mmCIF file of C-alpha atoms and ligand atoms in Angstrom:
data_model
loop_
_atom_site.group_PDB
_atom_site.id
_atom_site.type_symbol
_atom_site.label_atom_id
_atom_site.label_comp_id
_atom_site.label_asym_id
_atom_site.label_seq_id
_atom_site.Cartn_x
_atom_site.Cartn_y
_atom_site.Cartn_z
ATOM 1 C CA UNK A 224 32.661 -12.055 47.611
ATOM 2 C CA UNK A 225 32.618 -9.705 44.682
ATOM 3 C CA UNK A 226 34.895 -6.472 44.885
ATOM 4 C CA UNK A 227 32.849 -3.279 44.673
ATOM 5 C CA UNK A 228 33.547 -0.826 42.521
ATOM 6 C CA UNK A 229 32.873 2.149 43.837
ATOM 7 C CA UNK A 230 31.990 5.006 41.232
ATOM 8 C CA UNK A 231 31.161 7.473 43.682
ATOM 9 C CA UNK A 232 34.897 7.522 44.912
ATOM 10 C CA UNK A 233 36.177 7.079 41.454
ATOM 11 C CA UNK A 234 34.297 10.312 40.081
ATOM 12 C CA UNK A 235 35.385 12.215 43.168
ATOM 13 C CA UNK A 236 39.262 11.705 42.181
ATOM 14 C CA UNK A 237 38.200 12.094 38.531
ATOM 15 C CA UNK A 238 36.765 15.551 39.540
ATOM 16 C CA UNK A 239 39.670 16.847 41.619
ATOM 17 C CA UNK A 240 41.772 16.220 38.288
ATOM 18 C CA UNK A 241 39.623 17.947 36.483
ATOM 19 C CA UNK A 242 39.696 20.947 38.645
ATOM 20 C CA UNK A 243 43.396 21.031 38.167
ATOM 21 C CA UNK A 244 43.423 20.818 34.486
ATOM 22 C CA UNK A 245 40.589 23.425 34.057
ATOM 23 C CA UNK A 246 43.005 25.512 36.400
ATOM 24 C CA UNK A 247 45.785 24.809 34.278
ATOM 25 C CA UNK A 248 44.201 25.205 30.782
ATOM 26 C CA UNK A 249 41.887 28.655 31.810
ATOM 27 C CA UNK A 250 44.538 31.167 31.551
ATOM 28 C CA UNK A 251 46.323 29.857 28.131
ATOM 29 C CA UNK A 252 42.532 29.634 26.834
ATOM 30 C CA UNK A 253 41.500 33.142 28.103
ATOM 31 C CA UNK A 254 38.469 31.594 29.669
ATOM 32 C CA UNK A 255 37.137 28.472 31.474
ATOM 33 C CA UNK A 256 35.049 25.668 29.638
ATOM 34 C CA UNK A 257 31.191 26.468 29.536
ATOM 35 C CA UNK A 258 28.326 23.933 29.959
ATOM 36 C CA UNK A 259 25.095 24.803 28.894
ATOM 37 C CA UNK A 260 22.795 22.658 30.570
ATOM 38 C CA UNK A 261 19.022 23.430 29.443
ATOM 39 C CA UNK A 262 16.062 22.098 31.417
ATOM 40 C CA UNK A 263 12.652 22.393 29.737
ATOM 41 C CA UNK A 264 9.679 22.279 32.212
ATOM 42 C CA UNK A 265 9.449 21.098 35.949
ATOM 43 C CA UNK A 266 10.034 16.934 36.171
ATOM 44 C CA UNK A 267 11.407 16.874 39.573
ATOM 45 C CA UNK A 268 13.916 13.744 38.544
ATOM 46 C CA UNK A 269 14.976 15.953 35.848
ATOM 47 C CA UNK A 270 15.449 19.165 38.211
ATOM 48 C CA UNK A 271 17.875 16.945 40.470
ATOM 49 C CA UNK A 272 19.947 15.438 37.504
ATOM 50 C CA UNK A 273 20.204 19.123 36.277
ATOM 51 C CA UNK A 274 21.013 20.328 39.354
ATOM 52 C CA UNK A 275 23.760 17.705 40.194
ATOM 53 C CA UNK A 276 25.182 18.265 36.879
ATOM 54 C CA UNK A 277 25.469 22.037 37.506
ATOM 55 C CA UNK A 278 26.994 21.908 40.947
ATOM 56 C CA UNK A 279 29.709 19.452 39.404
ATOM 57 C CA UNK A 280 30.582 22.105 36.750
ATOM 58 C CA UNK A 281 30.801 24.822 39.731
ATOM 59 C CA UNK A 282 33.239 22.295 41.638
ATOM 60 C CA UNK A 283 35.574 22.099 38.902
ATOM 61 C CA UNK A 284 35.441 25.235 37.651
ATOM 62 C CA UNK A 285 33.242 25.097 34.586
ATOM 63 C CA UNK A 286 30.934 27.802 33.704
ATOM 64 C CA UNK A 287 27.387 26.470 33.560
ATOM 65 C CA UNK A 288 24.822 29.141 33.197
ATOM 66 C CA UNK A 289 21.253 28.036 34.597
ATOM 67 C CA UNK A 290 18.816 27.686 31.588
ATOM 68 C CA UNK A 291 15.151 26.803 33.089
ATOM 69 C CA UNK A 292 12.401 27.037 29.935
ATOM 70 C CA UNK A 293 8.910 26.905 30.783
ATOM 71 C CA UNK A 294 6.916 23.400 30.686
ATOM 72 C CA UNK A 295 4.724 25.198 27.616
ATOM 73 C CA UNK A 296 8.068 26.224 25.680
ATOM 74 C CA UNK A 297 7.193 25.247 21.843
ATOM 75 C CA UNK A 298 10.096 23.455 19.784
ATOM 76 C CA UNK A 299 10.656 26.178 17.909
ATOM 77 C CA UNK A 300 11.688 28.315 21.457
ATOM 78 C CA UNK A 301 13.868 25.209 22.276
ATOM 79 C CA UNK A 302 15.541 25.402 19.223
ATOM 80 C CA UNK A 303 16.282 29.230 19.343
ATOM 81 C CA UNK A 304 17.861 28.715 22.719
ATOM 82 C CA UNK A 305 20.110 25.950 21.357
ATOM 83 C CA UNK A 306 21.294 28.087 18.240
ATOM 84 C CA UNK A 307 22.131 30.860 20.475
ATOM 85 C CA UNK A 308 24.488 28.743 22.670
ATOM 86 C CA UNK A 309 25.681 26.903 19.203
ATOM 87 C CA UNK A 310 26.932 30.134 18.403
ATOM 88 C CA UNK A 311 28.136 31.405 21.905
ATOM 89 C CA UNK A 312 32.031 31.184 22.081
ATOM 90 C CA UNK A 313 32.129 30.564 25.865
ATOM 91 C CA UNK A 314 30.035 27.558 25.583
ATOM 92 C CA UNK A 315 31.674 24.423 24.530
ATOM 93 C CA UNK A 316 29.084 21.698 25.339
ATOM 94 C CA UNK A 317 25.052 21.808 25.144
ATOM 95 C CA UNK A 318 22.810 19.284 26.853
ATOM 96 C CA UNK A 319 19.236 19.561 26.920
ATOM 97 C CA UNK A 320 17.807 17.285 30.066
ATOM 98 C CA UNK A 321 15.501 14.625 28.902
ATOM 99 C CA UNK A 322 12.494 13.934 28.768
ATOM 100 C CA UNK A 323 11.008 17.171 27.045
ATOM 101 C CA UNK A 324 7.401 18.259 27.344
ATOM 102 C CA UNK A 325 5.267 16.521 24.775
ATOM 103 C CA UNK A 326 4.850 19.040 22.692
ATOM 104 C CA UNK A 327 8.801 19.677 21.858
ATOM 105 C CA UNK A 328 10.146 17.454 19.385
ATOM 106 C CA UNK A 329 13.215 15.582 21.015
ATOM 107 C CA UNK A 330 14.446 14.917 17.437
ATOM 108 C CA UNK A 331 15.003 18.312 16.181
ATOM 109 C CA UNK A 332 16.196 19.254 19.276
ATOM 110 C CA UNK A 333 18.820 16.865 19.511
ATOM 111 C CA UNK A 334 19.869 17.353 15.725
ATOM 112 C CA UNK A 335 20.198 21.152 16.261
ATOM 113 C CA UNK A 336 22.950 21.035 18.729
ATOM 114 C CA UNK A 337 25.691 21.584 17.088
ATOM 115 C CA UNK A 338 27.743 18.115 16.799
ATOM 116 C CA UNK A 339 31.155 19.606 18.382
ATOM 117 C CA UNK A 340 29.227 20.805 21.505
ATOM 118 C CA UNK A 341 26.935 17.490 21.451
ATOM 119 C CA UNK A 342 28.700 16.427 25.195
ATOM 120 C CA UNK A 343 25.822 13.782 25.312
ATOM 121 C CA UNK A 344 27.008 12.134 22.024
ATOM 122 C CA UNK A 345 23.443 11.650 20.890
ATOM 123 C CA UNK A 346 23.916 13.547 17.351
ATOM 124 C CA UNK A 347 23.911 11.461 14.080
ATOM 125 C CA UNK A 348 27.114 12.842 13.532
ATOM 126 C CA UNK A 349 28.924 11.701 16.597
ATOM 127 C CA UNK A 350 26.945 8.317 16.665
ATOM 128 C CA UNK A 351 28.268 7.723 13.344
ATOM 129 C CA UNK A 352 31.726 8.636 14.400
ATOM 130 C CA UNK A 353 31.454 6.024 17.218
ATOM 131 C CA UNK A 354 30.257 3.129 14.493
ATOM 132 C CA UNK A 355 33.246 4.102 12.367
ATOM 133 C CA UNK A 356 35.733 4.007 15.477
ATOM 134 C CA UNK A 357 36.579 7.756 14.762
ATOM 135 C CA UNK A 358 37.250 10.130 17.555
ATOM 136 C CA UNK A 359 33.885 12.099 18.575
ATOM 137 C CA UNK A 360 31.897 12.736 21.610
ATOM 138 C CA UNK A 361 30.349 9.841 23.230
ATOM 139 C CA UNK A 362 27.375 9.197 25.085
ATOM 140 C CA UNK A 363 28.544 9.940 28.878
ATOM 141 C CA UNK A 364 27.220 6.608 30.610
ATOM 142 C CA UNK A 365 28.706 4.046 28.070
ATOM 143 C CA UNK A 366 32.153 6.218 28.149
ATOM 144 C CA UNK A 367 31.729 6.468 32.039
ATOM 145 C CA UNK A 368 31.578 2.443 32.249
ATOM 146 C CA UNK A 369 35.005 2.145 30.155
ATOM 147 C CA UNK A 370 36.568 4.609 32.136
ATOM 148 C CA UNK A 371 35.271 2.404 35.531
ATOM 149 C CA UNK A 372 36.627 -0.913 34.096
ATOM 150 C CA UNK A 373 39.937 0.838 32.867
ATOM 151 C CA UNK A 374 40.664 2.370 35.857
ATOM 152 C CA UNK A 375 39.753 -0.318 37.973
ATOM 153 C CA UNK A 376 42.151 -2.843 35.788
ATOM 154 C CA UNK A 377 39.553 -4.561 34.418
ATOM 155 C CA UNK A 378 40.766 -5.940 31.009
ATOM 156 C CA UNK A 379 38.448 -5.738 27.965
ATOM 157 C CA UNK A 380 40.184 -7.145 25.176
ATOM 158 C CA UNK A 381 39.261 -10.473 23.996
ATOM 159 C CA UNK A 382 36.701 -10.867 26.729
ATOM 160 C CA UNK A 383 33.016 -11.723 25.999
ATOM 161 C CA UNK A 384 30.892 -8.642 27.001
ATOM 162 C CA UNK A 385 26.929 -8.997 27.032
ATOM 163 C CA UNK A 386 25.132 -6.038 27.191
ATOM 164 C CA UNK A 387 21.068 -6.310 28.196
ATOM 165 C CA UNK A 388 19.469 -3.124 26.753
ATOM 166 C CA UNK A 389 19.592 -1.833 23.050
ATOM 167 C CA UNK A 390 18.638 2.064 23.684
ATOM 168 C CA UNK A 391 20.628 5.096 21.975
ATOM 169 C CA UNK A 392 21.614 6.174 25.019
ATOM 170 C CA UNK A 393 23.131 3.141 26.860
ATOM 171 C CA UNK A 394 22.744 -0.063 24.941
ATOM 172 C CA UNK A 395 24.081 0.540 21.319
ATOM 173 C CA UNK A 396 26.940 2.838 22.325
ATOM 174 C CA UNK A 397 28.188 0.741 24.924
ATOM 175 C CA UNK A 398 28.161 -2.232 22.653
ATOM 176 C CA UNK A 399 30.043 -0.146 19.774
ATOM 177 C CA UNK A 400 33.105 0.969 22.689
ATOM 178 C CA UNK A 401 33.649 -2.595 23.833
ATOM 179 C CA UNK A 402 33.703 -3.673 20.027
ATOM 180 C CA UNK A 403 36.171 -1.100 19.241
ATOM 181 C CA UNK A 404 38.233 -2.079 22.279
ATOM 182 C CA UNK A 405 37.860 -5.583 20.966
ATOM 183 C CA UNK A 406 35.478 -7.098 23.155
ATOM 184 C CA UNK A 407 33.246 -10.042 21.677
ATOM 185 C CA UNK A 408 29.853 -8.413 21.937
ATOM 186 C CA UNK A 409 26.251 -9.337 22.350
ATOM 187 C CA UNK A 410 23.637 -7.401 22.644
ATOM 188 C CA UNK A 411 20.532 -8.613 24.146
ATOM 189 C CA UNK A 412 16.895 -7.189 24.506
ATOM 190 C CA UNK A 413 12.991 -7.691 25.450
ATOM 191 C CA UNK A 414 12.745 -10.446 22.764
ATOM 192 C CA UNK A 415 15.659 -12.338 23.546
ATOM 193 C CA UNK A 416 15.356 -15.871 24.506
ATOM 194 C CA UNK A 417 16.481 -17.621 27.246
ATOM 195 C CA UNK A 418 18.080 -14.422 28.715
ATOM 196 C CA UNK A 419 20.026 -16.167 31.504
ATOM 197 C CA UNK A 420 21.670 -18.750 29.201
ATOM 198 C CA UNK A 421 23.202 -15.788 27.082
ATOM 199 C CA UNK A 422 24.243 -13.600 30.320
ATOM 200 C CA UNK A 423 26.118 -16.469 31.881
ATOM 201 C CA UNK A 424 28.621 -16.510 29.177
ATOM 202 C CA UNK A 425 29.768 -13.061 29.836
ATOM 203 C CA UNK A 426 32.865 -12.012 31.424
ATOM 204 C CA UNK A 427 31.147 -8.185 31.507
ATOM 205 C CA UNK A 428 27.898 -7.984 31.960
ATOM 206 C CA UNK A 429 26.154 -4.729 31.524
ATOM 207 C CA UNK A 430 22.577 -4.450 33.104
ATOM 208 C CA UNK A 431 20.585 -1.547 31.207
ATOM 209 C CA UNK A 432 17.244 -2.879 30.858
ATOM 210 C CA UNK A 433 15.279 -0.532 33.244
ATOM 211 C CA UNK A 434 13.477 -3.334 35.347
ATOM 212 C CA UNK A 435 14.304 -3.146 38.838
ATOM 213 C CA UNK A 436 16.342 -6.219 40.655
ATOM 214 C CA UNK A 437 15.796 -8.548 37.430
ATOM 215 C CA UNK A 438 19.163 -9.858 37.361
ATOM 216 C CA UNK A 439 19.582 -12.391 39.884
ATOM 217 C CA UNK A 440 22.629 -14.922 40.416
ATOM 218 C CA UNK A 441 21.286 -17.313 38.283
ATOM 219 C CA UNK A 442 22.126 -14.597 35.077
ATOM 220 C CA UNK A 443 26.014 -14.263 36.752
ATOM 221 C CA UNK A 444 28.576 -16.183 35.615
ATOM 222 C CA UNK A 445 31.368 -16.872 38.612
ATOM 223 C CA UNK A 446 33.625 -13.957 38.556
ATOM 224 C CA UNK A 447 32.257 -12.148 36.079
ATOM 225 C CA UNK A 448 32.319 -8.102 36.405
ATOM 226 C CA UNK A 449 28.509 -7.047 36.472
ATOM 227 C CA UNK A 450 27.886 -3.153 35.868
ATOM 228 C CA UNK A 451 24.494 -2.099 36.949
ATOM 229 C CA UNK A 452 23.100 0.813 35.071
ATOM 230 C CA UNK A 453 19.875 0.699 36.021
ATOM 231 C CA UNK A 454 18.101 3.568 38.391
ATOM 232 C CA UNK A 455 14.701 3.168 39.519
ATOM 233 C CA UNK A 456 13.146 4.093 42.634
ATOM 234 C CA UNK A 457 11.131 1.817 44.833
ATOM 235 C CA UNK A 458 7.906 2.125 46.548
ATOM 236 C CA UNK A 459 10.148 2.596 49.553
ATOM 237 C CA UNK A 460 11.398 5.605 47.983
ATOM 238 C CA UNK A 461 14.935 4.008 47.913
ATOM 239 C CA UNK A 462 16.939 4.018 44.578
ATOM 240 C CA UNK A 463 17.413 0.513 43.167
ATOM 241 C CA UNK A 464 19.472 -0.972 40.014
ATOM 242 C CA UNK A 465 18.734 -3.382 37.511
ATOM 243 C CA UNK A 466 20.757 -6.288 39.490
ATOM 244 C CA UNK A 467 19.753 -7.939 42.872
ATOM 245 C CA UNK A 468 22.984 -6.655 44.699
ATOM 246 C CA UNK A 469 23.001 -8.919 47.589
ATOM 247 C CA UNK A 470 22.627 -12.103 45.489
ATOM 248 C CA UNK A 471 25.191 -11.076 42.626
ATOM 249 C CA UNK A 472 27.759 -10.071 45.545
ATOM 250 C CA UNK A 473 27.982 -14.019 46.039
ATOM 251 C CA UNK A 474 28.902 -14.935 42.439
ATOM 252 C CA UNK A 475 30.066 -11.734 40.785
ATOM 253 C CA UNK A 476 34.084 -10.751 40.575
ATOM 254 C CA UNK A 477 33.393 -7.258 40.669
ATOM 255 C CA UNK A 478 29.653 -5.300 40.734
ATOM 256 C CA UNK A 479 29.005 -1.847 40.899
ATOM 257 C CA UNK A 480 26.281 -0.653 43.408
ATOM 258 C CA UNK A 481 23.133 1.885 42.710
ATOM 259 C CA UNK A 482 23.515 4.249 44.193
ATOM 260 C CA UNK A 483 27.149 5.124 44.024
ATOM 261 C CA UNK A 484 28.220 3.069 40.919
ATOM 262 C CA UNK A 485 27.453 4.268 37.313
ATOM 263 C CA UNK A 486 25.257 7.524 38.344
ATOM 264 C CA UNK A 487 28.427 9.541 39.411
ATOM 265 C CA UNK A 488 30.668 8.226 36.834
ATOM 266 C CA UNK A 489 28.140 9.671 33.988
ATOM 267 C CA UNK A 490 28.214 13.202 35.548
ATOM 268 C CA UNK A 491 32.354 12.850 35.642
ATOM 269 C CA UNK A 492 32.079 11.792 32.049
ATOM 270 C CA UNK A 493 29.871 14.672 30.894
ATOM 271 C CA UNK A 494 32.676 16.899 32.391
ATOM 272 C CA UNK A 495 35.254 14.974 30.605
ATOM 273 C CA UNK A 496 33.390 15.505 27.322
ATOM 274 C CA UNK A 497 32.929 19.208 28.058
ATOM 275 C CA UNK A 498 36.644 19.298 28.940
ATOM 276 C CA UNK A 499 37.507 17.434 25.339
ATOM 277 C CA UNK A 500 35.080 20.134 23.482
ATOM 278 C CA UNK A 501 36.734 23.268 25.197
ATOM 279 C CA UNK A 502 40.427 21.558 24.103
ATOM 280 C CA UNK A 503 38.890 21.242 20.624
ATOM 281 C CA UNK A 504 37.388 24.840 20.354
ATOM 282 C CA UNK A 505 40.781 26.495 21.895
ATOM 283 C CA UNK A 506 43.261 24.504 20.221
ATOM 284 C CA UNK A 507 44.716 23.117 23.472
ATOM 285 C CA UNK A 508 44.685 19.634 22.345
ATOM 286 C CA UNK A 509 46.196 16.875 25.061
HETATM 287 P P1 NDP B 644 15.427 2.071 27.789
HETATM 288 O O1 NDP B 644 13.806 2.018 28.238
HETATM 289 O O2 NDP B 644 15.374 3.102 26.420
HETATM 290 O O3 NDP B 644 15.903 0.786 27.193
HETATM 291 C C1 NDP B 644 15.664 -0.504 27.861
HETATM 292 C C2 NDP B 644 16.191 -1.423 26.930
HETATM 293 O O4 NDP B 644 15.874 -2.707 27.657
HETATM 294 C C3 NDP B 644 15.513 -1.660 25.785
HETATM 295 O O5 NDP B 644 16.333 -2.028 24.542
HETATM 296 C C4 NDP B 644 14.320 -3.175 25.846
HETATM 297 O O6 NDP B 644 14.635 -3.794 24.827
HETATM 298 C C5 NDP B 644 15.114 -3.821 26.970
HETATM 299 N N1 NDP B 644 14.653 -4.611 27.965
HETATM 300 C C6 NDP B 644 13.605 -3.974 28.491
HETATM 301 N N2 NDP B 644 13.195 -4.838 29.243
HETATM 302 C C7 NDP B 644 13.919 -6.237 28.939
HETATM 303 C C8 NDP B 644 13.524 -7.638 29.389
HETATM 304 N N3 NDP B 644 12.961 -7.925 30.276
HETATM 305 N N4 NDP B 644 14.745 -8.585 29.239
HETATM 306 C C9 NDP B 644 15.753 -8.067 28.102
HETATM 307 N N5 NDP B 644 16.115 -6.718 27.809
HETATM 308 C C10 NDP B 644 14.901 -5.867 28.262
HETATM 309 O O7 NDP B 644 16.169 2.276 29.074
HETATM 310 P P2 NDP B 644 17.654 3.235 29.116
HETATM 311 O O8 NDP B 644 18.838 2.683 28.309
HETATM 312 O O9 NDP B 644 17.172 4.586 28.759
HETATM 313 O O10 NDP B 644 17.697 2.826 30.514
HETATM 314 C C11 NDP B 644 18.023 1.723 31.216
HETATM 315 C C12 NDP B 644 18.026 1.738 32.673
HETATM 316 O O11 NDP B 644 19.508 2.623 32.622
HETATM 317 C C13 NDP B 644 17.131 2.785 33.277
HETATM 318 O O12 NDP B 644 16.906 2.169 34.662
HETATM 319 C C14 NDP B 644 17.591 4.225 33.452
HETATM 320 O O13 NDP B 644 17.063 5.006 34.442
HETATM 321 C C15 NDP B 644 18.914 3.629 33.510
HETATM 322 N N6 NDP B 644 20.066 4.959 33.355
HETATM 323 C C16 NDP B 644 21.041 5.321 34.050
HETATM 324 C C17 NDP B 644 21.660 6.058 33.817
HETATM 325 C C18 NDP B 644 22.997 6.485 34.682
HETATM 326 O O14 NDP B 644 23.511 7.561 34.552
HETATM 327 N N7 NDP B 644 23.340 5.358 35.678
HETATM 328 C C19 NDP B 644 21.816 6.846 32.466
HETATM 329 C C20 NDP B 644 21.124 6.249 31.541
HETATM 330 C C21 NDP B 644 20.082 5.347 32.095
HETATM 331 P P3 NDP B 644 13.475 -3.435 23.327
HETATM 332 O O15 NDP B 644 14.577 -2.697 22.881
HETATM 333 O O16 NDP B 644 13.264 -4.700 23.049
HETATM 334 O O17 NDP B 644 12.445 -3.013 23.918
#
């Protein structure tokens, strides 16, 4: 039976550590860290994500003003809002919740965020640094997965890591982070032939394909670490991962649940990225 990697408990512990850091750094900096989470429109799932992010900020003492723009906002209006926060010295991080309404250009919006405030790590400047193996702000979900592996004492160097999914948000940065930590990395996608044959070679299997419960025991090597990034809501209203949990539990060595696995780690990492950007802006380097 696999060990369950409890991302929720670990994220909670990380939030306590973050609160201590913020408390000790704020007097030196003369201000707390600041994160602007910008929500455009009324998408209910986005509302929940944004509210969870803002709550986490308040819990650790990060200043997080509410910025809710109407669904009818133009690209220019969103760019202007971002520009204001780019110039605001009380703000260290800017996050624009995706997806955006169809009339707003995602590309222009993500490019507008100043790379030193790009706590989602989606700006080409930060993606380029990641490719080059240089320090920079890294996408929250993949960085959170590395933190979970490290704090669970799961070795990365020399392992074979297989990632299912090649998005810019999860799959690609995940591959680069694992590669930068000396894993041998294989990336799979919708055109990959005989997926189970490849995933069964993985010591670390990251499922980020967005197909609920599609990774069954046939895809998993005995004793592998299985990281389930997927979040989908089933017809019964329950959250489901990309891995068939009860089935995978029988063969995996360690596995993350959904909910309570990678989701909370993603939020904890957003705050880590904000604190990193704050240290950079205030000169309070580690
Ligand atoms: P995308 O839809 O952008 O990417 C999905 C990737 O999976 C694509 O590369 C696609 O291949 C690949 N894929 C789709 N179907 C298959 C298949 N049958 N076999 C192999 N590969 C396949 O999704 P995201 O990366 O944004 O998100 C993935 C999942 O993770 C979603 O469920 C999302 O909700 C969740 N998520 C969770 C987060 C968290 O905090 N826990 C954060 C971000 C995302 P191709 O490129 O060929 O189309």
